[in-house]
Amino acid sequence: MNVAEWAGIIGAAGSVLGGGGWFVSRATIRAAQATARANEAAALAAAEPNQRAEDRAAFEAIKTELRTELTATREEVKSLRSLVRAFAWYVGELTSQMRDQRIEPPAPPQRVDEYNRTGV
């Protein structure tokens, strides 16, 4: 083979390889994108149980806090009810003593009158 033949073969090979390189490049980019999507999906799948565990832990913490607050609120309501009943009894006794002395006590506020009638 002479130099001209070799040049033709090299030129043809370069053209085939150059054109083939474009296809290879596109395939490589697509493969890289597919790999990236697969890696992302795998990371999400692997993270999901951890995320669920974190969500459950947060939910349990919120639930515990709300139960604690609810218990405290119930205790406070019981205490306030007891105080209102004791105060109502005390005011009733004072009113009775005033009437025994022929002193007419002032009329109670509307809310107190409502409580005396309904207990609420």
Steps between C-alpha positions, in 0.01 A plus 500: 500500500614838416458821695191608308323175575586527868380857506170393346457219753587727794268771368215249460565357844506847652174587335335180618641537848414869513141435399487200729639719777192722476274197553724374780494844662119515493477147634744583778300809598177299502665225701631756749152656528339158548762414763436830678123434501557147627732626773246763601221243512719265704590782741132590542407136554778460755410826675125429517514262799723748683265785413203298619682423824579869545139594423373241749741625767386859441135391512559310826674804652210726400248246630684471833517878533128537422410228751708674766332833423156337500565339837617833642196676354265242649661542842470878470132474401431270798675748729308797358168316530578420860591863564181629337288260704678595822469869420131460412441324830690770690310785333176312569589481868586871513175584322308289751669675793418839349134404465496366856604852605226648279753636248407443140815408304554651157379298205767271359646564156308334216768235448488402869121484489523277193748272676275480806204398282675260265816388676694583186 
